[in-house]
Coordinates of C-alpha atoms and ligand atoms in Angstrom, one line a residue:
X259 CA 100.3 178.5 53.0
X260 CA 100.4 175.2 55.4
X261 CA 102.5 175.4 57.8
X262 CA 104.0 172.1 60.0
X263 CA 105.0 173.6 63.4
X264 CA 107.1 171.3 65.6
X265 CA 107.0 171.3 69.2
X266 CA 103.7 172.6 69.9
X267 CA 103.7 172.7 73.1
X268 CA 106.6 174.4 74.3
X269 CA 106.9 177.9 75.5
X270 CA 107.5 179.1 72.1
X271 CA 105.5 176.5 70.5
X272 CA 102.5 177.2 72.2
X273 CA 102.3 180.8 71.0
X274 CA 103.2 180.3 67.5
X275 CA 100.3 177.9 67.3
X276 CA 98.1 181.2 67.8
X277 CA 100.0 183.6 66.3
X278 CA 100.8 181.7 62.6
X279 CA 97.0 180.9 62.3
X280 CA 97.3 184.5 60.8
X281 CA 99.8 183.7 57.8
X282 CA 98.5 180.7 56.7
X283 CA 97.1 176.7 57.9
X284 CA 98.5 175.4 60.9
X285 CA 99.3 171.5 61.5
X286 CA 100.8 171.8 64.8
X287 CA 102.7 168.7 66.3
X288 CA 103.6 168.0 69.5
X289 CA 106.0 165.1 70.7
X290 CA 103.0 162.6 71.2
X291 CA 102.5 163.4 67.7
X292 CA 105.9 163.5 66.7
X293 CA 108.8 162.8 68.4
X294 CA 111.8 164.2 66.7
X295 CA 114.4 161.6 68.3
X296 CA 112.8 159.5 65.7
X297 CA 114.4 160.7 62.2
X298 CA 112.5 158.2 59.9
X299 CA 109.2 160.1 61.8
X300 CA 110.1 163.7 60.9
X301 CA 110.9 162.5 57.5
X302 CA 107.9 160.7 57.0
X303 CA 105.6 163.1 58.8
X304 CA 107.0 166.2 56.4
X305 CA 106.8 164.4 53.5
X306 CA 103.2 163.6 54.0
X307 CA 101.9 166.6 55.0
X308 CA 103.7 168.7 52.0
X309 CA 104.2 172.0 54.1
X310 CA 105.3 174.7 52.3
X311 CA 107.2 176.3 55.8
X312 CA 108.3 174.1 58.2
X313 CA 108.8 175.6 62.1
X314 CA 111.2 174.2 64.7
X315 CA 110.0 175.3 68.2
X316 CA 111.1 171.7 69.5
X317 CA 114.3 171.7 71.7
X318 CA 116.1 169.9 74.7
X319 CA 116.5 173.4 77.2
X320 CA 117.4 171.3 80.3
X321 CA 120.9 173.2 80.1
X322 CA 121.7 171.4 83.5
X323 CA 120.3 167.8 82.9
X324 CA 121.9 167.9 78.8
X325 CA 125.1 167.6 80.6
X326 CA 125.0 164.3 81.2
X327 CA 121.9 163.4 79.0
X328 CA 124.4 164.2 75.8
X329 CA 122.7 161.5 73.5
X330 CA 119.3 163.1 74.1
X331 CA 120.3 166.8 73.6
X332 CA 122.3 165.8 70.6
X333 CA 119.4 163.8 68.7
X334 CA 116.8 166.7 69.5
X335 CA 119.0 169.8 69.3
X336 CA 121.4 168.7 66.7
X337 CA 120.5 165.6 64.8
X338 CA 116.6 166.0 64.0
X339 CA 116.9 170.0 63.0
X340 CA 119.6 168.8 60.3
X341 CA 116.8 166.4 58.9
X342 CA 114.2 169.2 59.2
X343 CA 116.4 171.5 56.7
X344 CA 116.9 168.4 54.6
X345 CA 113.3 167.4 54.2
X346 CA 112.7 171.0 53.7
X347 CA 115.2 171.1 50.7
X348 CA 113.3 168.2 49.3
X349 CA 109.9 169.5 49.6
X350 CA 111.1 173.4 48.0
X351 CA 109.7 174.3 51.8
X352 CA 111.5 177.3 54.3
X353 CA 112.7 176.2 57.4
X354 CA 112.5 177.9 60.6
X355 CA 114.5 176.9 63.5
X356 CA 115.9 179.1 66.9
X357 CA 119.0 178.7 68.2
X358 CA 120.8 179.9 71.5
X359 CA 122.9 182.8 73.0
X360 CA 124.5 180.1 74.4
X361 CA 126.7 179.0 71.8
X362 CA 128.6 182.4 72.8
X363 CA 131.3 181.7 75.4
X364 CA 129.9 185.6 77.3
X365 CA 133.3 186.7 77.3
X366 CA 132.8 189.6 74.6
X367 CA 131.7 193.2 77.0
X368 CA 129.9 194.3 73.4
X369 CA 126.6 192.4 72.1
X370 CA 127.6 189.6 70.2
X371 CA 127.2 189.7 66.2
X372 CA 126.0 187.0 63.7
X373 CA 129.6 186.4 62.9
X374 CA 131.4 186.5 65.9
X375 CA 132.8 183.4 66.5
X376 CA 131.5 180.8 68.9
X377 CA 132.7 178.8 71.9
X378 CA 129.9 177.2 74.0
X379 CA 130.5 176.2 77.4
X380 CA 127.8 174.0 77.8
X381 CA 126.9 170.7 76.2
X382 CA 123.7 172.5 75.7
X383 CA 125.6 175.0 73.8
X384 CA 127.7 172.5 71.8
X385 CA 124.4 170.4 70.8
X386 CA 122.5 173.6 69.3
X387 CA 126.1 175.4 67.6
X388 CA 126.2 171.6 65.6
X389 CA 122.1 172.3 64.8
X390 CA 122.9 175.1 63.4
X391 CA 125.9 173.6 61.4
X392 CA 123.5 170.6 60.2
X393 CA 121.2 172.9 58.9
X394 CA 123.7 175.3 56.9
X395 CA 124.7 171.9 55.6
X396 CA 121.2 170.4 54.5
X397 CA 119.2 173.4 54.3
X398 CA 118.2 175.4 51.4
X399 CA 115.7 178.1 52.6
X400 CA 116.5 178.4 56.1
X401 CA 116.2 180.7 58.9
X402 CA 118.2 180.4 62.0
X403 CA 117.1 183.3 64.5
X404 CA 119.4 182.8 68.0
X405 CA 117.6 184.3 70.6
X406 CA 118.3 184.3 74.6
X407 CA 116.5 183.5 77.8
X408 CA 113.1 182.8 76.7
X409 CA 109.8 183.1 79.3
X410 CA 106.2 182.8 79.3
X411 CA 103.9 182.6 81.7
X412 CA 103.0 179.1 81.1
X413 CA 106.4 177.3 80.9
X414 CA 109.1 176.6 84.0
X415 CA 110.5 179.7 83.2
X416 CA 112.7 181.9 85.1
X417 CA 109.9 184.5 85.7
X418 CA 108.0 181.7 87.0
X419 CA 110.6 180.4 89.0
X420 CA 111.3 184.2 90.8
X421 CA 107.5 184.0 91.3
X422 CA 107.1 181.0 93.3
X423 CA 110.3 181.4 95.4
X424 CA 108.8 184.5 96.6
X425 CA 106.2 183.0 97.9
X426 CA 108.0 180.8 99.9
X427 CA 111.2 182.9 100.8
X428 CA 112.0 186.2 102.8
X429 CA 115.0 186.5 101.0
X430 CA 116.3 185.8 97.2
X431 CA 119.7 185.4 96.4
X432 CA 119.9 185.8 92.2
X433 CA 123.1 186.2 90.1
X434 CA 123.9 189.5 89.5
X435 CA 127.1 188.6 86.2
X436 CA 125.2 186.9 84.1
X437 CA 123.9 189.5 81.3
X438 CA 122.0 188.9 78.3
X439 CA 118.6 190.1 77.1
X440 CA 114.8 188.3 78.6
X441 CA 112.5 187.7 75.4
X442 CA 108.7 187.1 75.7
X443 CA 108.0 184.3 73.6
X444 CA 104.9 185.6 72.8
X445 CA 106.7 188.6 71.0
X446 CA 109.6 186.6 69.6
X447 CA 106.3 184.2 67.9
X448 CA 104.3 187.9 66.6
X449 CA 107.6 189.0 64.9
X450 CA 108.0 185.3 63.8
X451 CA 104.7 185.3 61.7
X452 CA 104.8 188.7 60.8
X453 CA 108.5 188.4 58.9
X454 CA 106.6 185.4 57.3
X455 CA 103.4 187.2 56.4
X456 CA 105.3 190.1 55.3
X457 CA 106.9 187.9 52.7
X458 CA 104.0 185.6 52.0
X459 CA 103.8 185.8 48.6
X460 CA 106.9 184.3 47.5
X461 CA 108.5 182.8 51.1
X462 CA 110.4 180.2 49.7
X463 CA 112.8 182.5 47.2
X464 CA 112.3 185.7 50.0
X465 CA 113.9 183.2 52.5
X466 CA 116.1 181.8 50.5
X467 CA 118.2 185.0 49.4
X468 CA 117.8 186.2 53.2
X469 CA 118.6 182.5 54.6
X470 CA 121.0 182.2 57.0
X471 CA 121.8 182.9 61.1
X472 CA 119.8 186.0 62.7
X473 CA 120.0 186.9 66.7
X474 CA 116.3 188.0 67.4
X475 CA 115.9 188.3 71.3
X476 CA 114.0 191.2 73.3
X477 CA 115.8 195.2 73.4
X478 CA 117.9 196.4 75.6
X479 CA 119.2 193.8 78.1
X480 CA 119.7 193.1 81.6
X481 CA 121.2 191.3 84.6
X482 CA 119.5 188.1 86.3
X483 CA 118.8 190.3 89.3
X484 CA 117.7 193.0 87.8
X485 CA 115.5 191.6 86.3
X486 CA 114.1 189.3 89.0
X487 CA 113.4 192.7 90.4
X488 CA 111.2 193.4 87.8
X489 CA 109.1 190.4 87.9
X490 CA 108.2 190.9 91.6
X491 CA 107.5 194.8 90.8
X492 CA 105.1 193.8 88.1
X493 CA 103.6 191.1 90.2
X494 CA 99.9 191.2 89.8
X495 CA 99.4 189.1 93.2
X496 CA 102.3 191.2 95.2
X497 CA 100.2 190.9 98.7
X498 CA 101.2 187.3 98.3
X499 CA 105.1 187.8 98.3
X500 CA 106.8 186.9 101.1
X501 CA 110.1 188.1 100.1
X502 CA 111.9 191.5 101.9
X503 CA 115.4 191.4 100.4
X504 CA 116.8 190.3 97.1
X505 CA 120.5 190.0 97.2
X506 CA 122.8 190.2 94.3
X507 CA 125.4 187.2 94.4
X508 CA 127.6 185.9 92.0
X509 CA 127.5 183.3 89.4
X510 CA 130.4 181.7 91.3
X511 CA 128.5 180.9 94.5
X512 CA 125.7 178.8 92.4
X513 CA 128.1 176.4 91.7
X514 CA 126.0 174.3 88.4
X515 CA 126.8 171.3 85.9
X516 CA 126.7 173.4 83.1
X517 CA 128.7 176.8 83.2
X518 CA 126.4 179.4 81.7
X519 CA 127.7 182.8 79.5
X520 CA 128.4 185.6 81.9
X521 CA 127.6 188.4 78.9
X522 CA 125.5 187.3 76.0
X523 CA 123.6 189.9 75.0
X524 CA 122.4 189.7 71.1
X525 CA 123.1 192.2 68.4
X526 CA 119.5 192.3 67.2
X527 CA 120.2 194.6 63.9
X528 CA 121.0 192.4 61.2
X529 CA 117.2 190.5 61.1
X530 CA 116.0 194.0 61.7
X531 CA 117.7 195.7 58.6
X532 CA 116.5 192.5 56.5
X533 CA 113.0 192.0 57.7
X534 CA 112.5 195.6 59.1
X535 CA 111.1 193.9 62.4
X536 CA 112.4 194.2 66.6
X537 CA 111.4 192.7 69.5
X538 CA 110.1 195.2 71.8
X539 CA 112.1 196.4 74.9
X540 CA 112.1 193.7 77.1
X541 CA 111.0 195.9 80.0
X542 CA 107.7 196.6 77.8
X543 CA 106.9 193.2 77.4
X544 CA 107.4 191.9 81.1
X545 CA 105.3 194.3 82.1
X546 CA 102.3 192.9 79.0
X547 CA 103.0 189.2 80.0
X548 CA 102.3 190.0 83.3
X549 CA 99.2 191.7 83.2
X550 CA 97.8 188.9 81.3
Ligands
NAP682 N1 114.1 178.8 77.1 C1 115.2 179.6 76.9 O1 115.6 180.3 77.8 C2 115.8 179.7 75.6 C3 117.0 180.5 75.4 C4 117.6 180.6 74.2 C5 117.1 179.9 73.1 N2 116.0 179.0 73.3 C6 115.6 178.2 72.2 O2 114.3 178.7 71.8 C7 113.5 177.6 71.3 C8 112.2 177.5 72.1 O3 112.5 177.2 73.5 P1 111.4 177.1 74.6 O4 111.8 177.9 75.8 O5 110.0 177.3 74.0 O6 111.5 175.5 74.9 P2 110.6 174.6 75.8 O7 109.5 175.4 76.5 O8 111.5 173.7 76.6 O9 109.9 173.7 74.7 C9 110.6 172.7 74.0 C10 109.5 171.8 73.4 O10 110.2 170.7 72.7 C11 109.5 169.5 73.0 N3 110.4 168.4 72.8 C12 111.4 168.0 73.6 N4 111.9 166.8 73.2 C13 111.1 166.4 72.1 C14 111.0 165.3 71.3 N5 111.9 164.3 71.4 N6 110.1 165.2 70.3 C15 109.2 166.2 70.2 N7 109.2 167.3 71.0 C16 110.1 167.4 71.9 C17 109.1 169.6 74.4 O11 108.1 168.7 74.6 P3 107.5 168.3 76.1 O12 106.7 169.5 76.4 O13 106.8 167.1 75.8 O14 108.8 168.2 76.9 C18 108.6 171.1 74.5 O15 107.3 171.2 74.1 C19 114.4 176.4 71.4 O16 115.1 176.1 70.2 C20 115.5 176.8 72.5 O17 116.7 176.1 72.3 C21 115.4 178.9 74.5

């Protein structure tokens, strides 16, 4: 199988690169190689390469910043994945995109379902919810897989983030309403190739009768602060924390531009009755990214 993955480099990105070398060849593309704002590019690119599964790791995640950089989001999060699925129709090729908890509005107190209907507060939210739409539109044998607050150890991620301002702070005040569920992206690539390699004899018609939205985020969930807890428990360099107290606080006194979900937490069971596959507990998988 060949395989174009866009948006190499990313936190996702950069462990699909790794992981997908198991199900098949890899021509991994990064913006310098591809820049996806650029629609006669993707099309162009796709075509030449003839992949048989195209991958969508790409993304504008600056929820903050795609507030007033609404052009930008909109090309990368909305316009380019519709092209993707389109080109993909044309070459007979799956595509694989990921979309966001945050096209939820967090106002459900139950994990949200594939069909439960959206409301995104943020622009973020409104530029992937009209990705996804593109790509129903376009797309022939498509997978959209919605997952929430993504981390590696490489990327600016929040577990990062909770990392370095312990170094520098006594105390940490972290939001204690906003609820949804931390997936490794590590894990969320594994389960990505192995749903792939699991149906690698016939992807493009095993895809296409299963094509549609799936949440895939890691088990169980959490709160912000709860689990910034965790990441300074599983600290490998503890001695180096300065941090004594961690304070719970409310979303309403971090006043940002974009207003976040307060409950998103993702009904994983749909993508695992279809592909009998779930993301470990997210507990579990902190606790493996961090001994790395
Ligand atoms: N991060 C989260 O908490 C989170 C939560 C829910 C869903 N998701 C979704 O999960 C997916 C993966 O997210 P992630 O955390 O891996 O994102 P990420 O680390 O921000 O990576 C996004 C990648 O897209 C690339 N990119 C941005 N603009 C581009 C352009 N014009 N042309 C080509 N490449 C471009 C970036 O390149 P540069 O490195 O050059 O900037 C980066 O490598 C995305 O669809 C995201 O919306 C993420």
């Amino acid at each position: 199988m060949k395989i174009a993955l866009i948006g190499k480099d990313g936190q996702l990105g950069w462990e699909l690169q790794h992981t997908l070398t198991s199900v098949g060849e890899v021509i991994s593309l990064g913006r310098e190689e591809l820049d996806v704002t650029d629609v006669d590019a993707v099309q162009r690119t796709l075509i030449e390469l003839q992949p048989n599964l195209i991958i969508n790791a790409s993304a504008y995640t600056e929820v903050d910043l795609a507030e007033t950089h609404v052009g930008l989001a909109t090309n990368i999060n909305a316009i380019a994945p519709g092209v993707m699925a389109e080109t993909a129709r044309k070459l007979n090729a799956v595509f694989i995109h990921y979309s966001t908890d945050y096209v939820f509005d967090g106002k459900n107190n139950i994990s949200y379902l594939e069909t439960d209907l959206t409301n995104p507060l943020s622009m973020y939210g409104k530029s992937k919810l009209t990705g996804e739409e593109n790509i129903k539109q376009a797309g022939d044998a498509y997978l959209i897989l919605r997952t929430s607050w993504v981390y590696s150890l490489r990327g600016n991620s929040f577990v990062n983030k909770v990392l370095g301002w312990s170094r520098n702070n006594k105390t940490l005040r972290i939001v204690i309403d906003q609820i949804s569920c931390p997936t490794w992206a590590k894990a969320l690539a594994e389960t990505t190739s192995k749903a792939i390699a699991n149906n690698n004899a016939d992807i493009s018609n095993a895809i296409r009768e299963r094509r549609g939205i799936y949440h895939l985020a890691g088990s169980g969930y959490t709160s912000r602060y709860e689990w910034a807890k965790r990441i300074l428990a599983n600290d490998p360099q503890r001695t180096e924390q300065l941090v004594q107290t961690i304070e719970p606080v409310p979303s309403a006194e971090f006043p940002t531009p974009a207003e976040r979900p307060l409950f998103s937490v993702l009904n994983c069971e749909k993508f695992a009755r279809t592909f009998g596959l779930r993301l470990p507990n997210w507990e579990e998988s902190l606790q493996k990214a961090m001994q790395k």
